[in-house]
PDB file of C-alpha atoms in Angstrom:
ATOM      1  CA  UNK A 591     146.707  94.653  67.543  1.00 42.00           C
ATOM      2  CA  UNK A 592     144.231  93.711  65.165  1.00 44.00           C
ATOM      3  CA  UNK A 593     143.845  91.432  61.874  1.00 49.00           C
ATOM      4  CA  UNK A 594     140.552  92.889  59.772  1.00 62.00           C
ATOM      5  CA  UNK A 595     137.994  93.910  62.574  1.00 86.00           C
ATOM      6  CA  UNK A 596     139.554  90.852  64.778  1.00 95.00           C
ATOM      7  CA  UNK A 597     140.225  92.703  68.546  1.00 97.00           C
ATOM      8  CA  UNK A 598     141.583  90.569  71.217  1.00 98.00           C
ATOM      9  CA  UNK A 599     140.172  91.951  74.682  1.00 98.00           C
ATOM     10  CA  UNK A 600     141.116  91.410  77.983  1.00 98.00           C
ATOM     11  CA  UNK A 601     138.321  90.687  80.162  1.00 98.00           C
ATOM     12  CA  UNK A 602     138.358  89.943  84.006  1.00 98.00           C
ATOM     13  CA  UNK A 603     135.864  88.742  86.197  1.00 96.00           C
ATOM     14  CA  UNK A 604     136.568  89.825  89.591  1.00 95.00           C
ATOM     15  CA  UNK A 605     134.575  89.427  92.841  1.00 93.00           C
ATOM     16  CA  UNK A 606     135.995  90.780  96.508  1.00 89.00           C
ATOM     17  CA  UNK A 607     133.983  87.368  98.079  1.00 75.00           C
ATOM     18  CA  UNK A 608     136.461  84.355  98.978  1.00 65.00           C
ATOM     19  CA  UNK A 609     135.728  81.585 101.558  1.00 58.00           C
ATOM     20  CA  UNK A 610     139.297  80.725 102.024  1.00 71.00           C
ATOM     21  CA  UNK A 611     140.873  84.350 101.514  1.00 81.00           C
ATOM     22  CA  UNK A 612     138.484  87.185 100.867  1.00 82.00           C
ATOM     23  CA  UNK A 613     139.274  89.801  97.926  1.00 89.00           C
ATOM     24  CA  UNK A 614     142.158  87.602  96.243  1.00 94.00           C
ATOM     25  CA  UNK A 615     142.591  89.975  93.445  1.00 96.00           C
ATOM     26  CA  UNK A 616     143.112  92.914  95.638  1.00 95.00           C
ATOM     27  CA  UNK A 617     145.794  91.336  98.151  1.00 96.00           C
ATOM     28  CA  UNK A 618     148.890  93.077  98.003  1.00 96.00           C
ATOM     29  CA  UNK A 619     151.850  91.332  95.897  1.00 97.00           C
ATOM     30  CA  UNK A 620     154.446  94.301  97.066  1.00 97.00           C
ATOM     31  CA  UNK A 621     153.165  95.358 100.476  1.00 96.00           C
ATOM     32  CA  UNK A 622     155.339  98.586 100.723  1.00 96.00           C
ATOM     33  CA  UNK A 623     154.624  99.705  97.117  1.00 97.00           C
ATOM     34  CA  UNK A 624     150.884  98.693  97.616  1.00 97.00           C
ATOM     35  CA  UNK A 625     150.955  96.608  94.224  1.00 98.00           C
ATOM     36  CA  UNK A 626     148.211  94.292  94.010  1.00 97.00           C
ATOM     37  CA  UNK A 627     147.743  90.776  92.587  1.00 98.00           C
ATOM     38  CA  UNK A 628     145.404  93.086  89.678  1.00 98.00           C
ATOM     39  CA  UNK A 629     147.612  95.108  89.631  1.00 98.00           C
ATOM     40  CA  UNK A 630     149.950  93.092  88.415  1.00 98.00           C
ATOM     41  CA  UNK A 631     147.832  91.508  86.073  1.00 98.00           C
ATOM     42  CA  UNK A 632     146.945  94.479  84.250  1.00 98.00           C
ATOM     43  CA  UNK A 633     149.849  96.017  83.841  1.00 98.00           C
ATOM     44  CA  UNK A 634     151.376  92.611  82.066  1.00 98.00           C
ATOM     45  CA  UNK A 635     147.730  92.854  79.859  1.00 98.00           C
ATOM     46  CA  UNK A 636     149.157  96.066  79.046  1.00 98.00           C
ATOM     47  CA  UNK A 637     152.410  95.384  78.199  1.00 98.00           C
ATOM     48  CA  UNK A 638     151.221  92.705  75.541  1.00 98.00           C
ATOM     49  CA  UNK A 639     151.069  93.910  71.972  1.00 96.00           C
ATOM     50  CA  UNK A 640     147.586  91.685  70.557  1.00 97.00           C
ATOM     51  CA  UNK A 641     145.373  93.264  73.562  1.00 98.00           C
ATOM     52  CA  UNK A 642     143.475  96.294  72.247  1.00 97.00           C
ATOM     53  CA  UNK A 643     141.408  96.491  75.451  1.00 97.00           C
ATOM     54  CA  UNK A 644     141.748  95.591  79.008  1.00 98.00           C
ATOM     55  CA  UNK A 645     137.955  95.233  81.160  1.00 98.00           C
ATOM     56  CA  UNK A 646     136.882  94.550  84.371  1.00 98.00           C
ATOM     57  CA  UNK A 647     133.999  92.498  84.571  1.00 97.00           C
ATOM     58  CA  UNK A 648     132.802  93.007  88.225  1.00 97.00           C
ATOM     59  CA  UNK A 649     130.332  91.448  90.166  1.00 95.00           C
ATOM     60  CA  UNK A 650     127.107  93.073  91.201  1.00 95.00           C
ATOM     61  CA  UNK A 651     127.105  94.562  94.812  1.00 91.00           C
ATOM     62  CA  UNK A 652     128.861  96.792  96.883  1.00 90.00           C
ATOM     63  CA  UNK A 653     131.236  94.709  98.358  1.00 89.00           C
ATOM     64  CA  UNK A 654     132.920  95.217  94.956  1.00 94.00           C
ATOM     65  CA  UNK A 655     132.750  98.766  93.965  1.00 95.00           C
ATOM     66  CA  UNK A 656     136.936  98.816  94.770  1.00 95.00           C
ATOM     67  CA  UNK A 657     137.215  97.495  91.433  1.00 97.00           C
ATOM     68  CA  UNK A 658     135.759  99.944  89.437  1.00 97.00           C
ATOM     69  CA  UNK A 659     138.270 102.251  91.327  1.00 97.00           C
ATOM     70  CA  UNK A 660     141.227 100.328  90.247  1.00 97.00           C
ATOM     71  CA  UNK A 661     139.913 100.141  86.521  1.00 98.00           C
ATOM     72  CA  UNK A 662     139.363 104.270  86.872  1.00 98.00           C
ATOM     73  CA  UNK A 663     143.056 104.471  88.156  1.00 97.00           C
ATOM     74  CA  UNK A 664     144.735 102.058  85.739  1.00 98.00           C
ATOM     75  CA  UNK A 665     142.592 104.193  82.694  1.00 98.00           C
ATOM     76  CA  UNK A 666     140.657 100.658  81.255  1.00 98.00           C
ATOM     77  CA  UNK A 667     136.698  99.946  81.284  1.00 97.00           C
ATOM     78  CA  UNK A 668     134.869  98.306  84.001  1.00 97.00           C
ATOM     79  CA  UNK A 669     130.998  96.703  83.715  1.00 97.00           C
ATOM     80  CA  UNK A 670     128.780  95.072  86.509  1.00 96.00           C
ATOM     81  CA  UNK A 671     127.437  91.938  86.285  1.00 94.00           C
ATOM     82  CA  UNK A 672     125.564  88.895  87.511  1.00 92.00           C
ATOM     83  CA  UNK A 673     126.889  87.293  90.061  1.00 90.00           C
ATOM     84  CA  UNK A 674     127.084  84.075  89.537  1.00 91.00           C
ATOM     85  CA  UNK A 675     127.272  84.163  85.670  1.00 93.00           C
ATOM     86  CA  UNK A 676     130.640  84.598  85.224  1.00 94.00           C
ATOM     87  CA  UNK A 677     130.836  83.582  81.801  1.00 95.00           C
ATOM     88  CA  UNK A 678     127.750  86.195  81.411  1.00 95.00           C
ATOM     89  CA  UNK A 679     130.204  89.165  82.025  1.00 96.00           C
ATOM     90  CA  UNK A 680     133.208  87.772  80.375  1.00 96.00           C
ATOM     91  CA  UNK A 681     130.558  88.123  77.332  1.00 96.00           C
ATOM     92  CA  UNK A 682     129.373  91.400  78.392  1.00 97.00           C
ATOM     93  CA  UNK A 683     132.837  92.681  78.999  1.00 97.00           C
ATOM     94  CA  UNK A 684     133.877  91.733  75.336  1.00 97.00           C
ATOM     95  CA  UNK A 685     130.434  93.182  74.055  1.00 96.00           C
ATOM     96  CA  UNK A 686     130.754  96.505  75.731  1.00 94.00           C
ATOM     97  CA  UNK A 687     134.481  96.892  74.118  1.00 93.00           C
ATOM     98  CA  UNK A 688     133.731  96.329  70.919  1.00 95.00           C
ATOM     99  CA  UNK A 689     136.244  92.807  71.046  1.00 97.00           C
ATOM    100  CA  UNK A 690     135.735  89.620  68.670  1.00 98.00           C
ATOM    101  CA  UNK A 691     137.902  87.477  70.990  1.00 98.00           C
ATOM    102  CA  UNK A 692     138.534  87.627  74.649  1.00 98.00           C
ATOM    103  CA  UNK A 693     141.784  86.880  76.581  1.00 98.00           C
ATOM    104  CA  UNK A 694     141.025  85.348  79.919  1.00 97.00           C
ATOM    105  CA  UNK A 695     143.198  84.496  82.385  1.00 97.00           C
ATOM    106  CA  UNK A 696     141.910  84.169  86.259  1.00 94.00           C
ATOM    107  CA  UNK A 697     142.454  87.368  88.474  1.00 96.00           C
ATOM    108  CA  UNK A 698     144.000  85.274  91.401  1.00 96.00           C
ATOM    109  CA  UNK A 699     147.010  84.304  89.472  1.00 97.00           C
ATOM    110  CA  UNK A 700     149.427  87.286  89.017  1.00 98.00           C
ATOM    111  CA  UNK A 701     151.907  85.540  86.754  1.00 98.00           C
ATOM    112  CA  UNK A 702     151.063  84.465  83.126  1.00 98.00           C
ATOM    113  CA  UNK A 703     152.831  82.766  80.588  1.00 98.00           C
ATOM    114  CA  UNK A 704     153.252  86.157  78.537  1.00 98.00           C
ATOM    115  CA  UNK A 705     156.154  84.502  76.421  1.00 97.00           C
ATOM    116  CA  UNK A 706     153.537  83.028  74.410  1.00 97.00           C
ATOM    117  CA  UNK A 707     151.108  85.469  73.531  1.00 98.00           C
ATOM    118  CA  UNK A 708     152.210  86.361  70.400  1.00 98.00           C
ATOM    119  CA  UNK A 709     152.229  83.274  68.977  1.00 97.00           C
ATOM    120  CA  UNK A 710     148.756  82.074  70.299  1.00 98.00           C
ATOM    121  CA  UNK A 711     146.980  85.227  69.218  1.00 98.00           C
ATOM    122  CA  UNK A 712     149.005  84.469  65.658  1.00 97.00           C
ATOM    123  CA  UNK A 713     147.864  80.734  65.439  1.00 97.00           C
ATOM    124  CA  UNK A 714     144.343  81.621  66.524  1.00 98.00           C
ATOM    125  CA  UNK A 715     143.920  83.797  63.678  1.00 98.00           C
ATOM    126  CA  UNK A 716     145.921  81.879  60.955  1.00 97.00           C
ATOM    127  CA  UNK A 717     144.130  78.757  61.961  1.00 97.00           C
ATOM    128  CA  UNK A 718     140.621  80.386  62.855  1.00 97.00           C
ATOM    129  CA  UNK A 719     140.251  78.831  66.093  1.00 98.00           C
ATOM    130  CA  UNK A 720     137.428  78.825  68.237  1.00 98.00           C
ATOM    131  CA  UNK A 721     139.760  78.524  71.305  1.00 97.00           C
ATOM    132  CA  UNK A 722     143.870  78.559  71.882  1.00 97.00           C
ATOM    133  CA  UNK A 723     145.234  77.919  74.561  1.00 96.00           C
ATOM    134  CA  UNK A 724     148.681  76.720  76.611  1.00 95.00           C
ATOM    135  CA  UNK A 725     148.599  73.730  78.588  1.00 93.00           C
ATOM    136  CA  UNK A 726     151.427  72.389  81.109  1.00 92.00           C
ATOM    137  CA  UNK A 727     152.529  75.213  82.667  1.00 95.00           C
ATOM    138  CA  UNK A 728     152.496  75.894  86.569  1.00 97.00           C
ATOM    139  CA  UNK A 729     148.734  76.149  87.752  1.00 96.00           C
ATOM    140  CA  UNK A 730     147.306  79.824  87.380  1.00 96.00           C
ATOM    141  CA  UNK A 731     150.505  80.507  84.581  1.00 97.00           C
ATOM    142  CA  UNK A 732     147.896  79.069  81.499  1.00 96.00           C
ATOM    143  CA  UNK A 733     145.852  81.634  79.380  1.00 97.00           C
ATOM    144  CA  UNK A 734     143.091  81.042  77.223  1.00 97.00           C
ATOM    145  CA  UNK A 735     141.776  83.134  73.580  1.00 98.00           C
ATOM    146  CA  UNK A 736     138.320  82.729  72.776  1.00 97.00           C
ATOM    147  CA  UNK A 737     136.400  83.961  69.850  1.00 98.00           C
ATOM    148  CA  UNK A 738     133.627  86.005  71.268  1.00 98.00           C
ATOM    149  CA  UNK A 739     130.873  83.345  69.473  1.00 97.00           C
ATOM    150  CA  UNK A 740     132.475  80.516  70.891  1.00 97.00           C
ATOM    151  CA  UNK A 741     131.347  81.918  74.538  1.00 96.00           C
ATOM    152  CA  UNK A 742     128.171  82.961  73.677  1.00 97.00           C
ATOM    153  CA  UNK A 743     127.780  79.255  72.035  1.00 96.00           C
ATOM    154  CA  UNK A 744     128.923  77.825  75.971  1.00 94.00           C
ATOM    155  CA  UNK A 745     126.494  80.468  77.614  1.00 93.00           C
ATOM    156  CA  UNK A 746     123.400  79.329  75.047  1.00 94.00           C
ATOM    157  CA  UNK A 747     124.011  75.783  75.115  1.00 93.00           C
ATOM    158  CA  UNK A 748     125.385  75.331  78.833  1.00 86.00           C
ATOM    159  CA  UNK A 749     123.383  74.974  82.068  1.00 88.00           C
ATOM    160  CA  UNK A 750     124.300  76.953  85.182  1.00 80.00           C
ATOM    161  CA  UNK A 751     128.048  74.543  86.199  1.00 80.00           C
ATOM    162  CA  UNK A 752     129.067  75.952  82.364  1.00 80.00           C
ATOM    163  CA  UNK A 753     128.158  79.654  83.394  1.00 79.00           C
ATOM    164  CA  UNK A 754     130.381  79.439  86.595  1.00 78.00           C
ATOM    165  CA  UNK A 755     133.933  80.864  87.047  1.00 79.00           C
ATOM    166  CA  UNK A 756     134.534  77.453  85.305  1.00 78.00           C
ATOM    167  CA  UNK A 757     134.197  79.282  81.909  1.00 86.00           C
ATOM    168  CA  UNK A 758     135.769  76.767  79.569  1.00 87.00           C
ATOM    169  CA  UNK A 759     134.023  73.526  80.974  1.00 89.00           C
ATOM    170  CA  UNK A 760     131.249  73.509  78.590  1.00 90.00           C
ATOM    171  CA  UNK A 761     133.927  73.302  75.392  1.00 91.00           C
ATOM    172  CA  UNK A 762     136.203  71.026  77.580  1.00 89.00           C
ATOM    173  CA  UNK A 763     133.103  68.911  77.504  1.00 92.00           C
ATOM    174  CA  UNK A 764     132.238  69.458  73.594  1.00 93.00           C
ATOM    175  CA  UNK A 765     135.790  70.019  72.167  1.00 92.00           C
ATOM    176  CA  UNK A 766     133.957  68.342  68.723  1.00 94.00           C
ATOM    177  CA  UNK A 767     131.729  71.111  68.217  1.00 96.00           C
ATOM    178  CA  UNK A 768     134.746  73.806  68.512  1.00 97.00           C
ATOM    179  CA  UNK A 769     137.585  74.241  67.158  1.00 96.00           C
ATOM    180  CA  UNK A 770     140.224  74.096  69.517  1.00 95.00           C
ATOM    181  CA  UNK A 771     143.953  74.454  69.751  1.00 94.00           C
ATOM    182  CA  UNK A 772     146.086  73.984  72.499  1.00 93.00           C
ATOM    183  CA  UNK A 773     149.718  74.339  72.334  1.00 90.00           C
ATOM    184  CA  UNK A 774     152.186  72.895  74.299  1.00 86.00           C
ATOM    185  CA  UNK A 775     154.894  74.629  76.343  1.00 93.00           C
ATOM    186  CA  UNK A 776     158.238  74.194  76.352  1.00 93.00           C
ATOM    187  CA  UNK A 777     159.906  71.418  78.980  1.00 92.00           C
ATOM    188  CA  UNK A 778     161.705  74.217  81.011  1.00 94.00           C
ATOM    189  CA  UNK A 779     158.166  75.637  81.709  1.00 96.00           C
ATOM    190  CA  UNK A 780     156.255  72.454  81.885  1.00 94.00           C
ATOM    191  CA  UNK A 781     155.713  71.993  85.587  1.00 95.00           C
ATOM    192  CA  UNK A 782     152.466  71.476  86.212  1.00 94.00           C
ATOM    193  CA  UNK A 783     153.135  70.116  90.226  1.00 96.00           C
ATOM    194  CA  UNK A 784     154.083  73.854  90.543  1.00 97.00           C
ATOM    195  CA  UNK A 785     151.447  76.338  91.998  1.00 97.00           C
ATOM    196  CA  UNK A 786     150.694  80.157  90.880  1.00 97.00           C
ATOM    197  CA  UNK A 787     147.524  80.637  91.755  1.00 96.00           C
ATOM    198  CA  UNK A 788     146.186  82.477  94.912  1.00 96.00           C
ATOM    199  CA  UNK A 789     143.388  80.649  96.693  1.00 94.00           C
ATOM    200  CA  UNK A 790     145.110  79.949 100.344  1.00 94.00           C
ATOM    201  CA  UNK A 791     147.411  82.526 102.637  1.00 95.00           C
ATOM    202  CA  UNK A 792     150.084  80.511 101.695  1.00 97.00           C
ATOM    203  CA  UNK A 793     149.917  80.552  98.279  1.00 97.00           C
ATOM    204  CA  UNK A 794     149.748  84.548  98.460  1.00 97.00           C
ATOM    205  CA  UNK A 795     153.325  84.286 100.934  1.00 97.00           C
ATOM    206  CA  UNK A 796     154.234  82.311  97.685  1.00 98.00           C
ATOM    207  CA  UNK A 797     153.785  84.589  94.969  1.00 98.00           C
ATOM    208  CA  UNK A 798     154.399  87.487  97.498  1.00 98.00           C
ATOM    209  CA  UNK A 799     157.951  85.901  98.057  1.00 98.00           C
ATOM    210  CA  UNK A 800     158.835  85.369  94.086  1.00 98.00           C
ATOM    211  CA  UNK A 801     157.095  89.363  93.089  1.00 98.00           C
ATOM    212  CA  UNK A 802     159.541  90.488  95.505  1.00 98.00           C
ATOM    213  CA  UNK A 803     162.578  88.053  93.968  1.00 98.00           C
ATOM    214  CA  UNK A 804     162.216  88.681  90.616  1.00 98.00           C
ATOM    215  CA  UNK A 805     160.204  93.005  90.870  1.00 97.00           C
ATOM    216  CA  UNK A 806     163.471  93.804  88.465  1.00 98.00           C
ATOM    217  CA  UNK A 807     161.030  92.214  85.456  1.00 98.00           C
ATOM    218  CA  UNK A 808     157.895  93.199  86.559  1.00 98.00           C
ATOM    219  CA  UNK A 809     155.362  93.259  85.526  1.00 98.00           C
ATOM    220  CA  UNK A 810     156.505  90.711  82.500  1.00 98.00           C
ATOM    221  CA  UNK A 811     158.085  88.265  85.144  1.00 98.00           C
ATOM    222  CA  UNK A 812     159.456  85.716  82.685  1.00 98.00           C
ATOM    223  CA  UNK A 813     157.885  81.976  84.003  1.00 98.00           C
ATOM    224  CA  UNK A 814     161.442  79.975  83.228  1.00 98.00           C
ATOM    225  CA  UNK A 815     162.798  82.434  85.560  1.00 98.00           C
ATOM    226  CA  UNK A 816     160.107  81.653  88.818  1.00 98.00           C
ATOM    227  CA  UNK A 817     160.246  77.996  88.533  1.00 98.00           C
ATOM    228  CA  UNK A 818     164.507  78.754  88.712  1.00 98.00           C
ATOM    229  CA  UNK A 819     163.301  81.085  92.332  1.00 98.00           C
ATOM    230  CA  UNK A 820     161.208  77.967  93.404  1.00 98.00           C
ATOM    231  CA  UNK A 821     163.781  75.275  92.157  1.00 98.00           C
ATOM    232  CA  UNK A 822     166.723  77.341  94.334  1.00 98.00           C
ATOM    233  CA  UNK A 823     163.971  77.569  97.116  1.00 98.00           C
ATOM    234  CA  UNK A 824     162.496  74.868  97.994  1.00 98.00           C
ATOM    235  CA  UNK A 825     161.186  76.292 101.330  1.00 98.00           C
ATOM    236  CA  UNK A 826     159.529  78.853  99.468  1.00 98.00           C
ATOM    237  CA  UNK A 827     157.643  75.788  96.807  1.00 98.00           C
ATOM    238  CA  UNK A 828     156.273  73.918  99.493  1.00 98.00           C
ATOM    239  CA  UNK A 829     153.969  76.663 101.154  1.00 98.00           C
ATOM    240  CA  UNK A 830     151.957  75.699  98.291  1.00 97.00           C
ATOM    241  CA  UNK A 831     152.089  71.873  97.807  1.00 96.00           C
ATOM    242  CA  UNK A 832     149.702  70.892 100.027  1.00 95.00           C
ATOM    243  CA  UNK A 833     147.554  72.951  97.501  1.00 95.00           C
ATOM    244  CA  UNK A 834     149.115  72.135  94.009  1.00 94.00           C
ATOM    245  CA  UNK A 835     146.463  69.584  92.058  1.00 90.00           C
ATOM    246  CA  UNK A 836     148.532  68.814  88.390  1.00 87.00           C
ATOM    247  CA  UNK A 837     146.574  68.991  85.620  1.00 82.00           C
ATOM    248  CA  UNK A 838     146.422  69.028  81.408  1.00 81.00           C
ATOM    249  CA  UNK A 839     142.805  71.286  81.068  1.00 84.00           C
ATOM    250  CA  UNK A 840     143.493  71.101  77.431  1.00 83.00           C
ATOM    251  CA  UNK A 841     145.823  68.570  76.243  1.00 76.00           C
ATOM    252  CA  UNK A 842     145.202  64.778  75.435  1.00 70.00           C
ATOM    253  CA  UNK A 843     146.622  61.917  76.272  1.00 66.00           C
ATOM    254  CA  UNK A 844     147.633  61.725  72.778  1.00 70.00           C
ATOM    255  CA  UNK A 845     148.782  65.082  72.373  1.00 71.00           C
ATOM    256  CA  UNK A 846     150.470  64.720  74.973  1.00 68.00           C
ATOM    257  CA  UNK A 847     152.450  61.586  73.650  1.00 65.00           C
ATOM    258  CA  UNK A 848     153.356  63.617  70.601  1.00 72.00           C
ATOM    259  CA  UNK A 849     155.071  66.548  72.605  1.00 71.00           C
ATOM    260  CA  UNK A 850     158.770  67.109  72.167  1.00 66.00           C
TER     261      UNK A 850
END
């Protein structure tokens, strides 16, 4: 899990508040079995050999005290935080568990791109990255490593857009000053039009529809195998392509040119 005092740590910043669907992280993925979008999420974190620790960063207020509950019934830490400084508690989570380097991935999106874990945490360390992470994968599939200075850098240097839930903007906007690596996917995962994510009821009928598909390999659902689900059912991709926005976060034009 570690290399040296190196100890990746999963930290997630979770709020109940929504405008479009309220308490995203705690909708139910598996209604009967009362599985949750978080749920899910942790139990993959835990499931992934280069995580030492696993943390809920929660907002501050009582609207959110159900998710110190779920950290005290899943057996990981939980922390409360500011509000609106997301990138504050990803910090604070790390801080409080001892990590160097924080895993993030956005507790909305119940499917990650676990396949390449191993290999990320392995190139961040061999190549002493600031940040790794995938790019080209279905939206809300991507994760991100950080070194724990490399946040604290965006949270010093940033202004309040930077210290948002959009917690990688300020390097996205500096990528000289860090050193960042971003590794490219492989072309039967590289569907970017495709959407993971949770923001809209129909994206939760979405990922409530592939859970339920594919439970046998939860929680690692392999992401070759849900683009296959949405390929074979294409009534089932276009809840969410109204919604879907492709995107490279982290790969350039260039980069991009160079991929196999």
């Amino acid at each position: 899990m570690t290399k040296g005092t190196r100890q990746l740590v999963t930290v997630l910043a979770c709020r109940a508040e929504g405008s479009r669907l309220y308490g995203k992280p705690l909708q139910n993925l598996d209604p009967a079995k009362g599985i949750t979008i978080l749920d899910q999420i942790i139990s993959t974190c835990q499931n992934l050999q280069p995580i030492s620790k696993i943390v809920l960063a929660v907002s501050q207020g009582s609207a959110n005290e159900a998710f110190h509950e779920v950290a005290k019934r899943h057996g990981i830490d939980s922390i409360s935080g500011d509000p609106k400084d997301v990138l504050l508690r990803l910090i604070q989570g790390c801080r409080n568990t001892g990590g160097t380097d924080v895993f993030r991935v956005t507790t909305e999106s119940p499917f990650m791109y676990h396949e390449a874990v191993d290999e990320a945490w392995h190139r961040h360390l061999e190549h002493g990255n600031d940040i790794t992470a995938v790019d080209g994968l279905p939206e809300g599939a991507h994760f991100e490593i950080y070194r724990l200075s490399a946040l604290e850098k965006s949270h010093q240097l940033g202004d309040t857009r930077h210290r948002s839930e959009h917690c990688s903007l300020y390097v996205r906007e500096n990528r000289k000053d860090f050193e960042v690596e971003a590794i490219p996917v492989p072309l039967a995962v590289r569907r970017p039009e495709l959407r993971l994510t949770v923001d809209y009821p129909e994206d939760l009928a979405l990922c409530r529809s592939v859970y339920l598909a594919l439970q046998q390999y939860a929680p690692l659902v392999p992401v070759a195998e849900i683009i296959r689900f949405l390929d074979a059912n294409p009534q089932v991709r276009a809840l969410a392509e109204p919604y879907a926005k492709p995107a490279w976060l982290w790969l350039t034009q260039e980069e991009l040119a160079r991929c196999p």
